[in-house]
Short mmCIF file of C-alpha atoms and ligand atoms in Angstrom, two decimals:
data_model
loop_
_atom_site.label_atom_id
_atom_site.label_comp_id
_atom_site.label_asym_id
_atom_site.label_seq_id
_atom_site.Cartn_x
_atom_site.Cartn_y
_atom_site.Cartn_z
CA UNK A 1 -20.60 4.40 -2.50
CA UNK A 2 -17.59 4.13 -0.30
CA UNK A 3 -18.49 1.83 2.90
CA UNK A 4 -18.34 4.06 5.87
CA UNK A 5 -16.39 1.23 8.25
CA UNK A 6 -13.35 1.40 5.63
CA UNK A 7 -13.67 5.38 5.73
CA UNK A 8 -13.37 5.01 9.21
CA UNK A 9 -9.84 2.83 8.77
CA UNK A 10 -8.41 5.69 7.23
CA UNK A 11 -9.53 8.45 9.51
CA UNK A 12 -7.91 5.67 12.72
CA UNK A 13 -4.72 5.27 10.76
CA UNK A 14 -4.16 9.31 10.14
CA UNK A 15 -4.21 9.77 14.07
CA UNK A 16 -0.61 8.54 16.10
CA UNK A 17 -1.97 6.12 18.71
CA UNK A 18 -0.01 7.73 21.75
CA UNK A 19 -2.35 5.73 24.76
CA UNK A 20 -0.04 4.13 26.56
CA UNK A 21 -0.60 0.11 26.36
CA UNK A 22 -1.22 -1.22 30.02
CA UNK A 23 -1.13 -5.10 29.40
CA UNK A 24 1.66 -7.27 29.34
CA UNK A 25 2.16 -10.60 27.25
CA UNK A 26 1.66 -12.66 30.66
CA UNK A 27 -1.92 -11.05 31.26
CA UNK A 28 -3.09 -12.17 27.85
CA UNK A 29 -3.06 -16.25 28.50
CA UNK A 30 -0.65 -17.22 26.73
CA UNK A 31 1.93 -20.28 28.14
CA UNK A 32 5.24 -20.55 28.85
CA UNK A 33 6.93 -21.17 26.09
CA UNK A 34 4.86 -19.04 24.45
CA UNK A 35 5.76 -16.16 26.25
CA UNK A 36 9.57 -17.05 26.15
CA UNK A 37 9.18 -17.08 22.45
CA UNK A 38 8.08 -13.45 22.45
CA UNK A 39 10.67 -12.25 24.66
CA UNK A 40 13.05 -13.99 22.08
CA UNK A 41 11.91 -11.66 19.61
CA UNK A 42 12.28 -8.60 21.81
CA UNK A 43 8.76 -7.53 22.23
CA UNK A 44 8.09 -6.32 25.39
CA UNK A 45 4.41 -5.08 24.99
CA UNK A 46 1.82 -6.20 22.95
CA UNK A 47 0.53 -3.77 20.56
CA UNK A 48 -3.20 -2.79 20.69
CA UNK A 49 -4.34 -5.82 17.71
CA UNK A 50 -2.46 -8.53 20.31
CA UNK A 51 -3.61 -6.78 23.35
CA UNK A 52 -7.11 -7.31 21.99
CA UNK A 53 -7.10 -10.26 19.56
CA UNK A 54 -4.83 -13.04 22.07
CA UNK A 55 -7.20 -13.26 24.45
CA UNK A 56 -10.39 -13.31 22.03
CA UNK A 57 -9.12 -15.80 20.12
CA UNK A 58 -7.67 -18.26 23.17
CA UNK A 59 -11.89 -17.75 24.09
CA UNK A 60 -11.83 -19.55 21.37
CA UNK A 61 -14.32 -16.67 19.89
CA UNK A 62 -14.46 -15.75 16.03
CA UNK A 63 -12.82 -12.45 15.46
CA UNK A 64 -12.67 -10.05 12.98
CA UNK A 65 -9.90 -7.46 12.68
CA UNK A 66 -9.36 -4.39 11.09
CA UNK A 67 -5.41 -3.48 11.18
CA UNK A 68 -2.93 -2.61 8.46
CA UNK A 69 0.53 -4.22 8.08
CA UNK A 70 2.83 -2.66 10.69
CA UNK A 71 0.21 -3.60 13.85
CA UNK A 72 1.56 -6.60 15.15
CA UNK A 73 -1.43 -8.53 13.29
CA UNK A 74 0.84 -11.27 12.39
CA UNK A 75 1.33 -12.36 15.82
CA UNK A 76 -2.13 -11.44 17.09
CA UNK A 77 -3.13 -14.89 14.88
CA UNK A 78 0.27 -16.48 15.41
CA UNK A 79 0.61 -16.72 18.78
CA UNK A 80 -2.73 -18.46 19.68
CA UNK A 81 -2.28 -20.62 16.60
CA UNK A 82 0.79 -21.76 17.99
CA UNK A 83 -0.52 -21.82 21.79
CA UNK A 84 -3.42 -24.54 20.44
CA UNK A 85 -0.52 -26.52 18.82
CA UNK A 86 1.52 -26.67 22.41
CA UNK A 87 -1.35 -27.47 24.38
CA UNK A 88 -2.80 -30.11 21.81
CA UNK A 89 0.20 -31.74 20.29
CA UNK A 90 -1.13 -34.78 19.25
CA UNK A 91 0.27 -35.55 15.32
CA UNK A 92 -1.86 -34.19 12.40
CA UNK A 93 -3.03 -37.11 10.15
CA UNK A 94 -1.24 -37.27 6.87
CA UNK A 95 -2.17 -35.13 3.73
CA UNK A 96 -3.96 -32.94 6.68
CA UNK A 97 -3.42 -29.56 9.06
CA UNK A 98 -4.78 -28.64 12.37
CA UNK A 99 -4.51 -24.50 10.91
CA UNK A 100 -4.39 -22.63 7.83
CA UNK A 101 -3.68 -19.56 7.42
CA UNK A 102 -4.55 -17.79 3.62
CA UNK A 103 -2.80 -14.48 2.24
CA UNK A 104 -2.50 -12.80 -0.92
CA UNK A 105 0.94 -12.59 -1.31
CA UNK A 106 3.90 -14.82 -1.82
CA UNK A 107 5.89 -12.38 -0.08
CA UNK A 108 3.74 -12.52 2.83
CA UNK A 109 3.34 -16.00 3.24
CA UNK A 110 6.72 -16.21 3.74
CA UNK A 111 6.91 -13.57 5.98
CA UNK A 112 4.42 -15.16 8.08
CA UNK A 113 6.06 -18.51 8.31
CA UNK A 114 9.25 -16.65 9.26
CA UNK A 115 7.57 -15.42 12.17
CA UNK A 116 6.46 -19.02 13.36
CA UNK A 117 9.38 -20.22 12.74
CA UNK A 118 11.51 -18.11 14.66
CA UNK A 119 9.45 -20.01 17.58
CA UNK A 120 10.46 -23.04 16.88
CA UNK A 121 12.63 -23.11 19.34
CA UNK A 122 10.20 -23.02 22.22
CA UNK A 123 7.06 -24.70 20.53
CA UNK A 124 7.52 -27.94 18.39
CA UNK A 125 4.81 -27.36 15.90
CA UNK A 126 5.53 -28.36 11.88
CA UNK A 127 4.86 -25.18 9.72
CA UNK A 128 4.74 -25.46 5.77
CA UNK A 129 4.27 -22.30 2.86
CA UNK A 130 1.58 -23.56 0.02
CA UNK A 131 2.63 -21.09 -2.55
CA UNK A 132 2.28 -20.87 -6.45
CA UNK A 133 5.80 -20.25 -8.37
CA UNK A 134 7.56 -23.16 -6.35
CA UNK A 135 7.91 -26.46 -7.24
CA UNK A 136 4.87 -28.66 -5.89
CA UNK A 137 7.06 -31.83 -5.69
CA UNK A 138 8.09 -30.62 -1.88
CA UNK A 139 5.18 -29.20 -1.06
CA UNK A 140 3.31 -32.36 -1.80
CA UNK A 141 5.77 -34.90 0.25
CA UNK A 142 5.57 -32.20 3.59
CA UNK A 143 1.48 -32.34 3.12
CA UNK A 144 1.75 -35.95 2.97
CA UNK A 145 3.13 -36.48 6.56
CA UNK A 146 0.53 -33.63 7.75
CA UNK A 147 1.42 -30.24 8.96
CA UNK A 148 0.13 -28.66 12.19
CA UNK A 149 0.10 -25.17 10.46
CA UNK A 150 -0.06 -24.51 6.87
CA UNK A 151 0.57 -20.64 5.53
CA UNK A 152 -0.36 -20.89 1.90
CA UNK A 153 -1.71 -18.28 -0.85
CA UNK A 154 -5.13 -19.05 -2.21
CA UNK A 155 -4.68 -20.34 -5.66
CA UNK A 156 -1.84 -23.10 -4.88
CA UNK A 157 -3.90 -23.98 -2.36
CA UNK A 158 -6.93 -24.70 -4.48
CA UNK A 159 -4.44 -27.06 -6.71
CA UNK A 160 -4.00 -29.23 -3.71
CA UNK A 161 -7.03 -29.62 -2.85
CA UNK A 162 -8.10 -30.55 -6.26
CA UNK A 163 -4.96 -33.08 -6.53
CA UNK A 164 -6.16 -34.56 -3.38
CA UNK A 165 -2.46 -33.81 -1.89
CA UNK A 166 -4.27 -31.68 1.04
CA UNK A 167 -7.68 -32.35 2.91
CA UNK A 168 -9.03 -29.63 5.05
CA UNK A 169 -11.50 -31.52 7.15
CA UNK A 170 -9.52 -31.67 10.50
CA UNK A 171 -8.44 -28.00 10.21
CA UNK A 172 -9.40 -26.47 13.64
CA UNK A 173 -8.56 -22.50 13.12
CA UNK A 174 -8.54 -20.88 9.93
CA UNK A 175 -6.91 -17.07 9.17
CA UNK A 176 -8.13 -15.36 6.35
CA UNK A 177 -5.22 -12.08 6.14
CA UNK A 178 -5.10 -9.41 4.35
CA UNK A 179 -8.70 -10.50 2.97
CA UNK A 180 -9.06 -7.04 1.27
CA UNK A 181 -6.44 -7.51 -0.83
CA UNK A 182 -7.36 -10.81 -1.56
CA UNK A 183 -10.81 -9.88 -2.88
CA UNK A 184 -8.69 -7.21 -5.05
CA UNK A 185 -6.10 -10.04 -6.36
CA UNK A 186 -9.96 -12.01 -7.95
CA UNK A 187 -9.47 -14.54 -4.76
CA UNK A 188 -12.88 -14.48 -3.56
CA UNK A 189 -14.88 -17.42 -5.64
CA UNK A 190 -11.30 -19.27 -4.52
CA UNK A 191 -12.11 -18.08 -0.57
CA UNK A 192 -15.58 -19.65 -0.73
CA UNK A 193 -14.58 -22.78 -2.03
CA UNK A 194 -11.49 -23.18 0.64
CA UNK A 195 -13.99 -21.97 3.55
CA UNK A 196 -16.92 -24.65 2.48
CA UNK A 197 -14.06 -27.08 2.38
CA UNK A 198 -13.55 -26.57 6.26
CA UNK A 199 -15.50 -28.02 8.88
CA UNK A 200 -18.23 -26.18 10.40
CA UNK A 201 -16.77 -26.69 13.76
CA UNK A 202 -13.55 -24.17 13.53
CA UNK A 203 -12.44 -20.62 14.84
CA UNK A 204 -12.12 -18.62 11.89
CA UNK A 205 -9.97 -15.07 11.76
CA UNK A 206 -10.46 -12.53 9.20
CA UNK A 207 -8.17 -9.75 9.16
CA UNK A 208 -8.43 -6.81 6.82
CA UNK A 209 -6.78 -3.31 6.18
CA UNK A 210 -10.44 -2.21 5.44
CA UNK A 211 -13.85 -3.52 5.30
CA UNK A 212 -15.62 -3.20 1.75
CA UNK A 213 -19.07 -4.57 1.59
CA UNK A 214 -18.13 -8.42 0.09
CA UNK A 215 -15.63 -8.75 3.01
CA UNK A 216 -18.37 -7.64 4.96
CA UNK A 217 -20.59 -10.23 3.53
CA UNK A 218 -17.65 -13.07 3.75
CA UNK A 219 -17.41 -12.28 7.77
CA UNK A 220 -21.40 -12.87 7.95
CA UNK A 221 -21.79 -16.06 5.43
CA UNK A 222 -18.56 -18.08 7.55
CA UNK A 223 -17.86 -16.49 10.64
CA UNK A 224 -19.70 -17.15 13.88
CA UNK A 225 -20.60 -14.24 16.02
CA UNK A 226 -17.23 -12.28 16.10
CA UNK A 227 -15.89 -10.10 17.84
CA UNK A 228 -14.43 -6.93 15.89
CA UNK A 229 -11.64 -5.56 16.54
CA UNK A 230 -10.14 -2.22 14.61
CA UNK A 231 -7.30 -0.69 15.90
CA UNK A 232 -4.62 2.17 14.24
CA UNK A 233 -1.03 1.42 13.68
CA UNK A 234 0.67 1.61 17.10
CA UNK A 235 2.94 4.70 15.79
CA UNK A 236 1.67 5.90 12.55
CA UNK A 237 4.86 6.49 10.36
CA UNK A 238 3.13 8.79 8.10
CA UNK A 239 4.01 11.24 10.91
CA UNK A 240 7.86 10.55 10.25
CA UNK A 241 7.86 10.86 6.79
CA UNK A 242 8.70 13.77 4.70
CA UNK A 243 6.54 13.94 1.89
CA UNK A 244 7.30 15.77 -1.28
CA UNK A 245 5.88 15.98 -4.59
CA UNK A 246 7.64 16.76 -7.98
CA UNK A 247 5.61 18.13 -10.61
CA UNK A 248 6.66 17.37 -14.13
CA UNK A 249 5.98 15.78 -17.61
CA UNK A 250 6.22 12.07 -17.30
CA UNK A 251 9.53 12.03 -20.45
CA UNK A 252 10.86 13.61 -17.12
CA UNK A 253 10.60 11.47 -14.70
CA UNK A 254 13.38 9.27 -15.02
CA UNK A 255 15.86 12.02 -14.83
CA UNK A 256 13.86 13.21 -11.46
CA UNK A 257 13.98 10.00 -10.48
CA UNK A 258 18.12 9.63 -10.81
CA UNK A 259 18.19 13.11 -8.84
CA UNK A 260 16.41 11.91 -6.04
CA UNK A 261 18.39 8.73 -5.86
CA UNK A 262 21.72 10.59 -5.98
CA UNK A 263 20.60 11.74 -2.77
CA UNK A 264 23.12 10.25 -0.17
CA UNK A 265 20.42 9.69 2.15
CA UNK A 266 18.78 7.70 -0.42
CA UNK A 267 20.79 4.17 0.80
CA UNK A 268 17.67 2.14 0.35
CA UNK A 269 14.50 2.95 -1.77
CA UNK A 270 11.55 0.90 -3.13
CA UNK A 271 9.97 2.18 -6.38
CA UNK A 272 6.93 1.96 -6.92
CA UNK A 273 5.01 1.53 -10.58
CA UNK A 274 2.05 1.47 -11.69
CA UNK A 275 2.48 -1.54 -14.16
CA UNK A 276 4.65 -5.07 -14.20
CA UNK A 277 5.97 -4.31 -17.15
CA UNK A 278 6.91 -0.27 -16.03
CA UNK A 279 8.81 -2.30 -13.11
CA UNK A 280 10.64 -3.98 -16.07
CA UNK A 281 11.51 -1.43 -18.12
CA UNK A 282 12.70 0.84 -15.01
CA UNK A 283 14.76 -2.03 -13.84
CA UNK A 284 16.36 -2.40 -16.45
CA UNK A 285 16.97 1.85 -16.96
CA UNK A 286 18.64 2.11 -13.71
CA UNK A 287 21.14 -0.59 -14.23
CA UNK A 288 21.95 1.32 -16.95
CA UNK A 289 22.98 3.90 -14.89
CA UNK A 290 24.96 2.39 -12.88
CA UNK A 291 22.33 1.34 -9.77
CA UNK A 292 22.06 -1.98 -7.91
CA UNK A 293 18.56 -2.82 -9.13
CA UNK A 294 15.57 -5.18 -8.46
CA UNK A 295 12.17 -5.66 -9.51
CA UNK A 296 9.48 -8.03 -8.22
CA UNK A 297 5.89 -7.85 -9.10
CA UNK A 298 3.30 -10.91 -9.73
CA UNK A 299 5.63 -11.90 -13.44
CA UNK A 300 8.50 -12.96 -11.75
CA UNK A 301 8.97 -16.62 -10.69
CA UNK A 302 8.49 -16.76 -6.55
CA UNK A 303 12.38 -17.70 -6.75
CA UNK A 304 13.24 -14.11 -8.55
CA UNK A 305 11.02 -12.87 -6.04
CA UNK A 306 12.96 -14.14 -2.72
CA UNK A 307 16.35 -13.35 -4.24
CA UNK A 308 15.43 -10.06 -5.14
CA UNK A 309 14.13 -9.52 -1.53
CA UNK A 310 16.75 -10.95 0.15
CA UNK A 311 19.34 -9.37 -1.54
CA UNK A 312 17.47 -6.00 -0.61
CA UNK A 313 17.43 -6.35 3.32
CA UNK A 314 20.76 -7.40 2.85
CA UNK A 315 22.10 -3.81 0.92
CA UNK A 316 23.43 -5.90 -2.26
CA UNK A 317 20.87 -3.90 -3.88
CA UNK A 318 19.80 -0.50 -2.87
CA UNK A 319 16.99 0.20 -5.58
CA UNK A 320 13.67 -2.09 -5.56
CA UNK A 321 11.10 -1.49 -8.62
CA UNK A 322 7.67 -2.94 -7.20
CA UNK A 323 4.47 -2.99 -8.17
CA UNK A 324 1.81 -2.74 -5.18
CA UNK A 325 0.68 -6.39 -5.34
CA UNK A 326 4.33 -7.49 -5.07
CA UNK A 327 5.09 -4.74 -1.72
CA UNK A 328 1.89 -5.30 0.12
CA UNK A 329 3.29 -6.02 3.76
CA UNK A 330 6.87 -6.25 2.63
CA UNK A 331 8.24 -5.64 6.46
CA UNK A 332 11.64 -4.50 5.63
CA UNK A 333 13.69 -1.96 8.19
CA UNK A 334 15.90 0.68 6.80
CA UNK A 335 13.89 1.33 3.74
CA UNK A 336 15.06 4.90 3.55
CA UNK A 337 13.09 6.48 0.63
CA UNK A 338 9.79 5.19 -1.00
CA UNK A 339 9.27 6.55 -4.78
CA UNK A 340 5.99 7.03 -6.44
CA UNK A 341 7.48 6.76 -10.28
CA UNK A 342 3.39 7.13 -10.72
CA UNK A 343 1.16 8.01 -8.15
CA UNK A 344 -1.54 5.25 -7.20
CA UNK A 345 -5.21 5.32 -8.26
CA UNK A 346 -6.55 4.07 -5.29
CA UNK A 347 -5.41 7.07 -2.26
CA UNK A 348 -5.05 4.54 0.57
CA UNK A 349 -2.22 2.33 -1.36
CA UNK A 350 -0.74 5.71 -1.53
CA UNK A 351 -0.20 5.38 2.67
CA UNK A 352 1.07 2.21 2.34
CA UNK A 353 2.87 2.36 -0.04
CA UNK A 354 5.09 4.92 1.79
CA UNK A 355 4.39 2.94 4.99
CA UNK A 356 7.05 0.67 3.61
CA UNK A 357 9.94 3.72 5.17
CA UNK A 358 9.80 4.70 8.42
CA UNK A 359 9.50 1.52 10.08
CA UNK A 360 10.68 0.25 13.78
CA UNK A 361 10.71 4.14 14.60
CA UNK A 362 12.95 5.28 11.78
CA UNK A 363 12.26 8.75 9.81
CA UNK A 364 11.22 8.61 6.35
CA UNK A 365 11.46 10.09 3.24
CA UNK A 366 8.65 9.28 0.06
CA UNK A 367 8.67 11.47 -2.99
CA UNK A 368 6.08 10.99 -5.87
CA UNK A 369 6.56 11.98 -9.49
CA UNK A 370 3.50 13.21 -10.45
CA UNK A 371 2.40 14.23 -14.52
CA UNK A 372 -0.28 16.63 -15.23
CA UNK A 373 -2.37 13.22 -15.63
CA UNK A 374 -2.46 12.04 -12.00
CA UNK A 375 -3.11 15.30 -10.29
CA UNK A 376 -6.36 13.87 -9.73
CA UNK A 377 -5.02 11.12 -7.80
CA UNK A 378 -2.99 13.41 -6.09
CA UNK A 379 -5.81 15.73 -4.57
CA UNK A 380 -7.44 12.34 -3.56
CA UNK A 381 -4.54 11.12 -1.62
CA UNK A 382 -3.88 14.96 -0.16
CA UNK A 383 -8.10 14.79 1.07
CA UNK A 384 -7.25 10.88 2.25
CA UNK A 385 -3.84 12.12 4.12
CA UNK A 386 -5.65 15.46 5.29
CA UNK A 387 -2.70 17.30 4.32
CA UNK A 388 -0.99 19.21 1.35
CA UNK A 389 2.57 17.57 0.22
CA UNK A 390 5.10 20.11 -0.14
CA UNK A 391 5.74 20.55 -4.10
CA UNK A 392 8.54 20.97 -6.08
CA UNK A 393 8.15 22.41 -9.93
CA UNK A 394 5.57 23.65 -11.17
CA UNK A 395 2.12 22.84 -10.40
CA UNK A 396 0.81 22.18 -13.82
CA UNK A 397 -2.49 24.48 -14.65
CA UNK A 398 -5.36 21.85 -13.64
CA UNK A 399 -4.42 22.38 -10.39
CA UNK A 400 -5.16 26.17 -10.50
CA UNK A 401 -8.63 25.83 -12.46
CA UNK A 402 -9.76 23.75 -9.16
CA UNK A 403 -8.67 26.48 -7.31
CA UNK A 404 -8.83 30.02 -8.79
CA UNK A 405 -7.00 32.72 -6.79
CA UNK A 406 -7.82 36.02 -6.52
CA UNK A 407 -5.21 38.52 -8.57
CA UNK A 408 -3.09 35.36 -9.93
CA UNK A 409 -2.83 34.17 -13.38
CA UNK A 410 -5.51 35.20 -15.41
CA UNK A 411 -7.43 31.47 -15.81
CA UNK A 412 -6.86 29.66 -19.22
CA UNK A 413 -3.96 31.27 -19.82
CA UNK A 414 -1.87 28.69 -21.45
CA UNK A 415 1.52 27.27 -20.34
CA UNK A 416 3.79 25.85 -22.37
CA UNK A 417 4.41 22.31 -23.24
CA UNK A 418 5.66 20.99 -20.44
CA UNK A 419 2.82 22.80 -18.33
CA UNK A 420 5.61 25.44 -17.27
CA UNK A 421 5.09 29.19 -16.85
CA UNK A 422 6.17 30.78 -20.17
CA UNK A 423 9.82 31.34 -19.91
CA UNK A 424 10.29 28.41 -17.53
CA UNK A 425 13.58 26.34 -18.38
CA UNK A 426 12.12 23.75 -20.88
CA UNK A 427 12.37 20.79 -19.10
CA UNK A 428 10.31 22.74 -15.72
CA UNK A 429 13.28 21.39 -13.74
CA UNK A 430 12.64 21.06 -10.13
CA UNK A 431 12.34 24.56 -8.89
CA UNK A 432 11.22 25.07 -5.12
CA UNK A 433 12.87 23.15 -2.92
CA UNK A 434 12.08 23.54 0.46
CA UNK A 435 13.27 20.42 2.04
CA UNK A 436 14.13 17.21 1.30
CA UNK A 437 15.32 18.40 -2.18
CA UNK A 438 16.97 16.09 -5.01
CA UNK A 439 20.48 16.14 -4.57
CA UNK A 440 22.60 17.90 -7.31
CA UNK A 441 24.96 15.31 -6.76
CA UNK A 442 26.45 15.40 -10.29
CA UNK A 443 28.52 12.47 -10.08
CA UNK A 444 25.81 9.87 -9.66
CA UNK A 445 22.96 11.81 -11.24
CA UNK A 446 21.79 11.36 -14.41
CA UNK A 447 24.72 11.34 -17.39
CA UNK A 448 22.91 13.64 -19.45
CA UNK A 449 22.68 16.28 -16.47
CA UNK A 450 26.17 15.59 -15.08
CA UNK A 451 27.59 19.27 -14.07
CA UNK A 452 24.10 21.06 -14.68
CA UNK A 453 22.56 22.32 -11.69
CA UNK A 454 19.43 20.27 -10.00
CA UNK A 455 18.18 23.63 -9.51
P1 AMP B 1 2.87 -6.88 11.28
O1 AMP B 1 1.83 -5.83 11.46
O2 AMP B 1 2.43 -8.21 11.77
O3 AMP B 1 3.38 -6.91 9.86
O4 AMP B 1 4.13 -6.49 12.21
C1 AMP B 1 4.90 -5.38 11.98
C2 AMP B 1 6.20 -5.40 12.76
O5 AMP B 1 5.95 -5.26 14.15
C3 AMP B 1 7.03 -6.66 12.61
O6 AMP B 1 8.36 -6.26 12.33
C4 AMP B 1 6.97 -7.32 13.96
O7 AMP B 1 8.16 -8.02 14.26
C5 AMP B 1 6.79 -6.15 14.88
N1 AMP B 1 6.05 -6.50 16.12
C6 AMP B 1 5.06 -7.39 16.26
N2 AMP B 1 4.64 -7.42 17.54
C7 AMP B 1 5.37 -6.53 18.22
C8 AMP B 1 5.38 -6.09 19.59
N3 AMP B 1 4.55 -6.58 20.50
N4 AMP B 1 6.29 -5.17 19.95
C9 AMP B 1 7.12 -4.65 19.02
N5 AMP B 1 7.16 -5.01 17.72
C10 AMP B 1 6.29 -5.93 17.32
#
């Protein structure tokens, strides 16, 4: 049975948090270089997670918090992390950290130690990433002086511990983020050990997009009386995204795919597949044609991984195949189109996936492929979104035995192959095409449909 508190997530994130925020970074206790640190970054008012998290945590009070990527979680943790390391600045001991923070992801990791570092400037606190794919030789000599705050990802974590190259005993805050996805990724047993390894005297933060029962049960076993906090994105960009389906056999989707990228508008999309080695192959298939391509997903060496990134916020490429493990949190602006090449299984990866456009107030555009095969998912993620996506092509006939309408095709009738009407162009090209419609931009679509219409 679904847990209702994660049911509840979703129904928050749907609705646009419009309440205008009242507090100001200078009301939550933070210092003064603190606060010069987040006027660096140009934030001018704390989003609801900071608003409510800051001063929790400088209570020195267990919290747990329910927010998505695209918050403001990341400083809700950072900033009193990095306020504890101003006020006490004494030296950690060697092979030891003052605070850890865990998450899934390579990707995010990073991310997060980006964010710390960018107050460096104002707060003199050592920051190291404990992450698997990079060399350990580094990692071990920076643990060996002692870090004030480590940002690692649970299994490379575990090796250090076991090599005796990092002791948790002195750590004095922990952060557990993204712990949902971190259950999903197999880290739990790996959680349990790292959190036993801690001293019973700590804060401890556990944030989470959604709160399943063994996250629920993690928050009772190590936490200490928190506080929970859930909040909704601050502008929820499913709002300013246009969403459109397109129906069609998966042979077909490639070709759809190449439309929709032909698009001009389409300067910077992330693809998203179900499989590592789908990422691959489509990779690969859009070089081919002639795209600046990328893939990342959990194969490729955390080097690949970077470049591949990097190269993406900086337009050298304008296509990146993902898989969801790989994406989760990926905080890139200017993402202009997200692709489903196959829709999710689970409906709420299916909002953030396409969570990845529309960022710092930008407009979005996310189109999903979708075979005969996942209209399933797709009726999931319309009930989870609480609206219908605009289609184009033709609804294959599972839909319409869900739904029979009065007076409309007698039911069972059959289609043909490609789940067409009978007399349908063979390939059931895109048809309707309200908005937001494939370009029939010959010249960069695909070579075999050069100079045919997109319909
Ligand atoms: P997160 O949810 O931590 O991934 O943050 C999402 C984005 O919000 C990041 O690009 C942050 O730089 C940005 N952000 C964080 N705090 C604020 C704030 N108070 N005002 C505006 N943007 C913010």
């Amino acid at each position: 049975m679904k847990d209702p508190l994660s049911r509840q997530t979703i129904t928050v994130v749907r609705r646009m948090d419009k309440t205008p925020l009242l507090t100001h970074f200078k009301d939550l206790g933070l210092p003064e270089p603190i606060l010069r640190a987040v006027a660096a970054q140009g934030h001018e008012t704390p989003t609801p997670i900071q608003a409510k998290v800051i001063p929790l945590m400088l209570q020195g009070r267990d919290v747990v918090g329910i927010a998505q990527t695209g918050t403001g979680k990341t400083a809700s943790f950072v900033l009193p992390v990095l306020t504890y390391a101003f006020v006490d600045d004494e030296k950690p001991d060697r092979k030891h950290c003052k605070f850890l923070i865990i998450t899934p992801t390579r990707e995010l990791a990073t991310q997060i130690t980006e964010t710390i570092q960018v107050s460096r400037r104002f707060i003199a606190a050592s920051v190291h990433t404990i992450v698997g794919g990079a060399k350990m030789g580094p990692q071990v000599k920076a643990l060996a002086r002692g870090v004030d705050v480590i940002v690692a990802t649970p299994g490379r974590l575990m090796d250090h511990m076991a090599q005796g190259t990092l002791v948790l005993d002195q750590v004095r805050a922990v952060v557990l983020d993204e712990a949902d996805q971190m259950m999903d990724l197999g880290f739990l047993p790996a959680i349990q050990k790292i959190v036993k390894a801690l001293p019973p005297k700590r804060q401890t933060v556990l944030m989470s997009a959604t709160m399943p029962p063994a996250i629920r049960a993690l928050a009772d076993q190590f936490l200490n009386d928190p506080a929970e906090i859930s909040v909704a994105p601050q502008s929820q960009p499913i709002d300013r995204i246009e969403q459109t389906v397109i129906h069609g056999p998966a042979d077909e989707k490639r070709e759809n795919l190449l439309r929709v990228l032909a698009d001009k508008k389409a300067k910077s999309t992330i693809i998203f597949t179900r499989t590592k080695r789908g990422a691959d192959r489509l990779e690969k298939f859009l070089k081919a044609e002639g795209h600046e391509a990328a893939a990342i997903h959990g194969d490729k060496a955390h080097g690949q991984r970077e470049r591949a990134l990097r190269k993406f916020k900086q337009g050298d490429v304008t296509v990146l195949v993902a898989t969801d493990i790989a994406a989760r949190g990926i905080d890139i602006d200017g993402v202009s189109h997200v692709v489903n090449f196959e829709l999710p299984n689970v409906p709420e990866s299916y909002v953030h996936r396409i969570g990845r456009t529309a960022r710092a107030g930008a407009s979005g555009v996310a189109v999903s492929l979708v075979a005969a095969d996942e209209l399933k998912h797709l009726r999931a993620i319309e009930k989870v979104i609480g609206q219908k996506i605009d289609a184009i092509g033709d609804v294959p006939q599972e839909i319409h035995k869900a739904k029979p309408r009065r007076g409309g095709r007698p039911q069972g009738k059959p289609r043909n192959a490609s789940g067409a009407k009978p007399g349908a162009p063979k390939s059931g090209r895109p048809q309707r095409n309200r908005r937001n419609k494939p370009s029939s931009n010959n010249r960069s679509g695909p070579r075999s449909q050069r100079n045919k219409s997109a319909a």
